[in-house]
mmCIF file of C-alpha atoms in Angstrom:
data_model
loop_
_atom_site.group_PDB
_atom_site.id
_atom_site.type_symbol
_atom_site.label_atom_id
_atom_site.label_comp_id
_atom_site.label_asym_id
_atom_site.label_seq_id
_atom_site.Cartn_x
_atom_site.Cartn_y
_atom_site.Cartn_z
ATOM 1 C CA GLY W 1 1.092 7.342 1.586
ATOM 2 C CA ALA W 2 3.884 5.150 0.287
ATOM 3 C CA VAL W 3 4.529 5.084 -3.458
ATOM 4 C CA VAL W 4 5.232 1.966 -5.485
ATOM 5 C CA SER W 5 6.126 2.145 -9.147
ATOM 6 C CA GLN W 6 6.266 -0.493 -11.867
ATOM 7 C CA HIS W 7 7.981 -0.578 -15.202
ATOM 8 C CA PRO W 8 6.938 -1.075 -17.894
ATOM 9 C CA SER W 9 3.271 -0.191 -17.646
ATOM 10 C CA TRP W 10 2.519 -2.388 -20.634
ATOM 11 C CA VAL W 11 4.459 -4.779 -22.824
ATOM 12 C CA ILE W 12 3.706 -6.831 -25.902
ATOM 13 C CA CYS W 13 6.001 -9.713 -26.733
ATOM 14 C CA LYS W 14 6.213 -12.752 -28.960
ATOM 15 C CA SER W 15 5.590 -16.234 -27.645
ATOM 16 C CA GLY W 16 8.760 -17.832 -26.305
ATOM 17 C CA THR W 17 10.485 -14.641 -25.253
ATOM 18 C CA SER W 18 11.183 -13.489 -21.698
ATOM 19 C CA VAL W 19 9.855 -10.327 -20.123
ATOM 20 C CA LYS W 20 11.176 -8.532 -17.045
ATOM 21 C CA ILE W 21 8.934 -6.363 -14.871
ATOM 22 C CA GLU W 22 10.377 -4.041 -12.246
ATOM 23 C CA CYS W 23 8.738 -3.011 -8.988
ATOM 24 C CA ARG W 24 10.204 -0.165 -6.960
ATOM 25 C CA SER W 25 9.329 1.362 -3.610
ATOM 26 C CA LEU W 26 10.070 5.044 -4.162
ATOM 27 C CA ASP W 27 9.980 6.603 -0.714
ATOM 28 C CA PHE W 28 10.435 3.686 1.637
ATOM 29 C CA GLN W 29 12.381 0.473 1.998
ATOM 30 C CA ALA W 30 10.571 -2.811 1.574
ATOM 31 C CA THR W 31 12.113 -6.048 2.772
ATOM 32 C CA THR W 32 9.081 -7.837 1.398
ATOM 33 C CA MET W 33 7.219 -7.254 -1.832
ATOM 34 C CA PHE W 34 4.364 -9.209 -3.329
ATOM 35 C CA TRP W 35 3.518 -10.129 -6.895
ATOM 36 C CA TYR W 36 -0.095 -10.584 -7.941
ATOM 37 C CA ARG W 37 -1.695 -11.525 -11.229
ATOM 38 C CA GLN W 38 -5.160 -10.570 -12.382
ATOM 39 C CA PHE W 39 -6.964 -12.055 -15.362
ATOM 40 C CA PRO W 40 -9.906 -10.190 -16.918
ATOM 41 C CA LYS W 41 -12.933 -10.015 -14.625
ATOM 42 C CA GLN W 42 -11.091 -12.001 -11.971
ATOM 43 C CA SER W 43 -9.666 -11.012 -8.629
ATOM 44 C CA LEU W 44 -6.042 -10.528 -7.763
ATOM 45 C CA MET W 45 -4.225 -13.777 -7.092
ATOM 46 C CA LEU W 46 -1.034 -13.790 -5.079
ATOM 47 C CA MET W 47 1.746 -15.390 -7.089
ATOM 48 C CA ALA W 48 4.732 -15.030 -4.811
ATOM 49 C CA THR W 49 6.311 -13.182 -1.942
ATOM 50 C CA SER W 50 9.614 -11.539 -2.754
ATOM 51 C CA ASN W 51 12.115 -11.338 0.101
ATOM 52 C CA GLU W 52 15.146 -9.075 -0.015
ATOM 53 C CA GLY W 53 18.336 -11.082 0.010
ATOM 54 C CA SER W 54 16.677 -14.491 -0.045
ATOM 55 C CA LYS W 55 14.605 -16.752 -2.256
ATOM 56 C CA ALA W 56 11.048 -15.877 -3.093
ATOM 57 C CA THR W 57 8.147 -17.867 -1.691
ATOM 58 C CA TYR W 58 5.753 -19.075 -4.369
ATOM 59 C CA GLU W 59 2.070 -19.842 -3.983
ATOM 60 C CA GLN W 60 0.803 -23.284 -4.830
ATOM 61 C CA GLY W 61 0.476 -23.786 -8.571
ATOM 62 C CA VAL W 62 2.887 -21.022 -9.545
ATOM 63 C CA GLU W 63 5.962 -22.307 -11.385
ATOM 64 C CA LYS W 64 9.063 -20.805 -9.834
ATOM 65 C CA ASP W 65 11.196 -21.692 -12.851
ATOM 66 C CA LYS W 66 8.841 -19.812 -15.122
ATOM 67 C CA PHE W 67 8.312 -16.743 -12.945
ATOM 68 C CA LEU W 68 11.749 -15.731 -11.723
ATOM 69 C CA ILE W 69 11.832 -13.245 -8.883
ATOM 70 C CA ASN W 70 14.860 -11.273 -7.772
ATOM 71 C CA HIS W 71 14.796 -8.895 -4.799
ATOM 72 C CA ALA W 72 18.350 -7.577 -4.833
ATOM 73 C CA SER W 73 17.785 -4.378 -2.885
ATOM 74 C CA LEU W 74 15.380 -2.902 -0.357
ATOM 75 C CA THR W 75 13.672 -0.860 -3.060
ATOM 76 C CA LEU W 76 13.607 -3.137 -6.090
ATOM 77 C CA SER W 77 12.046 -6.474 -6.939
ATOM 78 C CA THR W 78 11.895 -7.901 -10.447
ATOM 79 C CA LEU W 79 9.626 -10.526 -11.952
ATOM 80 C CA THR W 80 10.807 -12.241 -15.117
ATOM 81 C CA VAL W 81 8.294 -14.233 -17.111
ATOM 82 C CA THR W 82 10.421 -16.754 -18.970
ATOM 83 C CA SER W 83 9.390 -18.323 -22.272
ATOM 84 C CA ALA W 84 6.129 -16.420 -22.192
ATOM 85 C CA HIS W 85 3.044 -17.912 -23.838
ATOM 86 C CA PRO W 86 -0.336 -16.377 -24.667
ATOM 87 C CA GLU W 87 -1.864 -17.834 -21.512
ATOM 88 C CA ASP W 88 0.581 -15.708 -19.503
ATOM 89 C CA SER W 89 -1.114 -12.580 -20.821
ATOM 90 C CA SER W 90 -2.426 -10.830 -17.756
ATOM 91 C CA PHE W 91 -2.209 -7.787 -15.511
ATOM 92 C CA TYR W 92 0.734 -8.141 -13.143
ATOM 93 C CA ILE W 93 0.682 -6.003 -10.017
ATOM 94 C CA CYS W 94 3.258 -5.700 -7.267
ATOM 95 C CA SER W 95 2.785 -4.361 -3.765
ATOM 96 C CA ALA W 96 4.873 -3.537 -0.733
ATOM 97 C CA THR W 97 4.039 -3.112 2.917
ATOM 98 C CA ALA W 98 4.486 0.233 4.657
ATOM 99 C CA HIS W 99 2.844 1.459 7.847
ATOM 100 C CA ASN W 100 1.080 -1.921 8.198
ATOM 101 C CA GLU W 101 -0.714 -1.446 4.903
ATOM 102 C CA GLN W 102 -0.037 -2.753 1.427
ATOM 103 C CA PHE W 103 0.481 -0.255 -1.334
ATOM 104 C CA PHE W 104 0.126 -1.350 -4.917
ATOM 105 C CA GLY W 105 2.064 -0.411 -7.978
ATOM 106 C CA PRO W 106 0.146 0.745 -11.059
ATOM 107 C CA GLY W 107 0.423 -2.672 -12.695
ATOM 108 C CA THR W 108 1.947 -4.025 -15.892
ATOM 109 C CA ARG W 109 -0.259 -5.237 -18.709
ATOM 110 C CA LEU W 110 1.468 -8.148 -20.472
ATOM 111 C CA THR W 111 0.231 -9.338 -23.833
ATOM 112 C CA VAL W 112 1.921 -12.361 -25.391
ATOM 113 C CA LEU W 113 1.240 -12.852 -29.074
ATOM 114 C CA GLN X 1 -7.394 -22.573 2.548
ATOM 115 C CA LYS X 2 -8.006 -18.880 3.121
ATOM 116 C CA GLU X 3 -11.024 -17.583 1.264
ATOM 117 C CA VAL X 4 -12.771 -14.261 0.964
ATOM 118 C CA GLU X 5 -16.233 -14.264 -0.539
ATOM 119 C CA GLN X 6 -18.048 -11.382 -2.170
ATOM 120 C CA ASN X 7 -21.138 -11.093 -4.317
ATOM 121 C CA SER X 8 -19.836 -10.218 -7.778
ATOM 122 C CA GLY X 9 -22.863 -8.068 -8.619
ATOM 123 C CA PRO X 10 -23.381 -5.841 -10.436
ATOM 124 C CA LEU X 11 -24.880 -3.839 -7.592
ATOM 125 C CA SER X 12 -26.829 -0.894 -8.926
ATOM 126 C CA VAL X 13 -27.537 2.063 -6.608
ATOM 127 C CA PRO X 14 -29.151 5.436 -7.391
ATOM 128 C CA GLU X 15 -26.986 8.517 -7.040
ATOM 129 C CA GLY X 16 -27.192 9.946 -3.538
ATOM 130 C CA ALA X 17 -28.256 6.666 -1.944
ATOM 131 C CA ILE X 18 -26.249 4.402 0.352
ATOM 132 C CA ALA X 19 -24.313 1.573 -1.268
ATOM 133 C CA SER X 20 -23.748 -1.477 0.939
ATOM 134 C CA LEU X 21 -21.002 -3.955 0.072
ATOM 135 C CA ASN X 22 -20.505 -7.193 1.953
ATOM 136 C CA CYS X 23 -17.739 -9.722 2.421
ATOM 137 C CA THR X 24 -17.178 -12.898 4.441
ATOM 138 C CA TYR X 25 -13.903 -14.612 5.203
ATOM 139 C CA SER X 26 -12.967 -18.136 6.191
ATOM 140 C CA ASP X 27 -9.734 -17.733 8.149
ATOM 141 C CA ARG X 28 -10.445 -16.959 11.805
ATOM 142 C CA GLY X 29 -6.793 -16.012 12.170
ATOM 143 C CA SER X 30 -7.264 -13.011 9.889
ATOM 144 C CA GLN X 31 -6.204 -9.882 11.705
ATOM 145 C CA SER X 32 -6.795 -7.046 9.302
ATOM 146 C CA PHE X 33 -9.271 -6.271 6.590
ATOM 147 C CA PHE X 34 -9.163 -3.885 3.697
ATOM 148 C CA TRP X 35 -11.431 -2.456 1.075
ATOM 149 C CA TYR X 36 -9.869 -1.536 -2.232
ATOM 150 C CA ARG X 37 -11.458 0.255 -5.145
ATOM 151 C CA GLN X 38 -10.367 -0.768 -8.619
ATOM 152 C CA TYR X 39 -11.277 0.976 -11.827
ATOM 153 C CA SER X 40 -11.130 -1.031 -15.021
ATOM 154 C CA GLY X 41 -7.551 -1.528 -16.178
ATOM 155 C CA LYS X 42 -6.111 0.136 -13.091
ATOM 156 C CA SER X 43 -4.400 -1.040 -9.943
ATOM 157 C CA PRO X 44 -6.364 -1.294 -6.662
ATOM 158 C CA GLU X 45 -6.569 1.785 -4.488
ATOM 159 C CA LEU X 46 -6.938 1.440 -0.721
ATOM 160 C CA ILE X 47 -10.216 2.900 0.560
ATOM 161 C CA MET X 48 -10.470 1.655 4.126
ATOM 162 C CA SER X 49 -8.713 -0.590 6.576
ATOM 163 C CA ILE X 50 -10.227 -2.048 9.735
ATOM 164 C CA TYR X 51 -8.630 -4.101 12.460
ATOM 165 C CA SER X 52 -11.095 -4.360 15.339
ATOM 166 C CA ASN X 53 -14.775 -5.125 15.756
ATOM 167 C CA GLY X 54 -17.203 -2.298 15.184
ATOM 168 C CA ASP X 55 -17.444 0.606 12.800
ATOM 169 C CA LYS X 56 -14.801 2.842 11.320
ATOM 170 C CA GLU X 57 -15.800 5.974 9.480
ATOM 171 C CA ASP X 58 -13.816 8.046 7.004
ATOM 172 C CA GLY X 59 -15.735 10.688 5.123
ATOM 173 C CA ARG X 60 -18.498 9.044 3.102
ATOM 174 C CA PHE X 61 -17.131 5.572 3.818
ATOM 175 C CA THR X 62 -17.867 3.353 6.818
ATOM 176 C CA ALA X 63 -16.283 -0.051 7.292
ATOM 177 C CA GLN X 64 -17.850 -2.556 9.662
ATOM 178 C CA LEU X 65 -16.206 -5.653 11.096
ATOM 179 C CA ASN X 66 -17.766 -8.533 12.997
ATOM 180 C CA LYS X 67 -15.134 -11.131 13.763
ATOM 181 C CA ALA X 68 -17.598 -13.505 15.437
ATOM 182 C CA SER X 69 -19.586 -13.688 12.207
ATOM 183 C CA GLN X 70 -16.463 -13.376 10.025
ATOM 184 C CA TYR X 71 -18.134 -10.551 8.193
ATOM 185 C CA VAL X 72 -16.877 -7.251 6.811
ATOM 186 C CA SER X 73 -18.901 -4.568 5.096
ATOM 187 C CA LEU X 74 -18.404 -1.196 3.441
ATOM 188 C CA LEU X 75 -21.053 1.503 3.332
ATOM 189 C CA ILE X 76 -20.781 4.386 0.900
ATOM 190 C CA ARG X 77 -23.053 7.310 1.728
ATOM 191 C CA ASP X 78 -24.236 9.885 -0.789
ATOM 192 C CA SER X 79 -23.087 7.666 -3.650
ATOM 193 C CA GLN X 80 -21.602 9.473 -6.650
ATOM 194 C CA PRO X 81 -21.203 8.254 -10.242
ATOM 195 C CA SER X 82 -17.430 8.383 -9.672
ATOM 196 C CA ASP X 83 -17.880 5.658 -7.049
ATOM 197 C CA SER X 84 -18.763 3.235 -9.841
ATOM 198 C CA ALA X 85 -15.972 0.645 -9.760
ATOM 199 C CA THR X 86 -15.153 -2.818 -8.539
ATOM 200 C CA TYR X 87 -14.655 -3.027 -4.789
ATOM 201 C CA LEU X 88 -12.284 -5.682 -3.512
ATOM 202 C CA CYS X 89 -12.381 -7.006 0.022
ATOM 203 C CA ALA X 90 -9.097 -8.384 1.348
ATOM 204 C CA SER X 91 -7.953 -10.086 4.520
ATOM 205 C CA TYR X 92 -4.507 -10.283 6.059
ATOM 206 C CA SER X 93 -3.372 -12.985 8.465
ATOM 207 C CA GLY X 94 0.356 -12.552 8.749
ATOM 208 C CA GLY X 95 2.928 -10.374 10.468
ATOM 209 C CA GLY X 96 4.178 -8.410 7.506
ATOM 210 C CA ALA X 97 5.479 -11.208 5.327
ATOM 211 C CA ASP X 98 2.203 -12.517 3.953
ATOM 212 C CA GLY X 99 0.257 -11.329 0.982
ATOM 213 C CA LEU X 100 -3.378 -10.353 1.068
ATOM 214 C CA THR X 101 -6.213 -12.724 0.265
ATOM 215 C CA PHE X 102 -8.660 -11.020 -2.049
ATOM 216 C CA GLY X 103 -12.288 -11.631 -2.811
ATOM 217 C CA LYS X 104 -13.390 -11.559 -6.446
ATOM 218 C CA GLY X 105 -14.821 -8.095 -6.018
ATOM 219 C CA THR X 106 -18.245 -6.503 -6.283
ATOM 220 C CA HIS X 107 -18.989 -4.397 -9.321
ATOM 221 C CA LEU X 108 -20.824 -1.271 -8.162
ATOM 222 C CA ILE X 109 -22.781 0.942 -10.536
ATOM 223 C CA ILE X 110 -24.068 4.315 -9.371
ATOM 224 C CA GLN X 111 -26.945 5.413 -11.553
ATOM 225 C CA PRO X 112 -27.135 9.193 -12.177
#
């Protein structure tokens, strides 16, 4: 199957700082990648669709100025959580489509103090 | 509004028995359906995908789809303790540029 990686796997930061999370497709090219967020004991919620070479599409209720997405190449999308606050603490997971299926990265655990 | 509904459980099944997980979806335009397994603190892992009405079998797993009833199920035969996890049902409506719509997941416990 296709492999998707994320970096870092976990990060702890102070309130008010920005955090960048990388999502890479290792053995395939992905024109579209997806960013999900999962709070404890909740399901995955789609935050945004990242499109290579164009602006991301955000789901209703997700602040695009707070969650900056850049998809500069066919193998890399980044999510930057700007001015992070404790309520942004969550498990962030990216995915990419290959062979008509979505493959997920291992996730990034963000804790904002 | 696309929705996928699952019973959150926990669903407790004796080892060796059949575990039956169910899911309903609201969007009749949904084309594909997926079952993911997620262990605590880990990313989802694809178990099964199903695109047409009927049954699809893969090893101990069988997915069933009934588009008329908007119903998807996953059967796990000969349940093992390692099958204990949260199982997420997801639907897909787009042509490659849409994300998945997930249910909240069913927590399955296999009792040794």
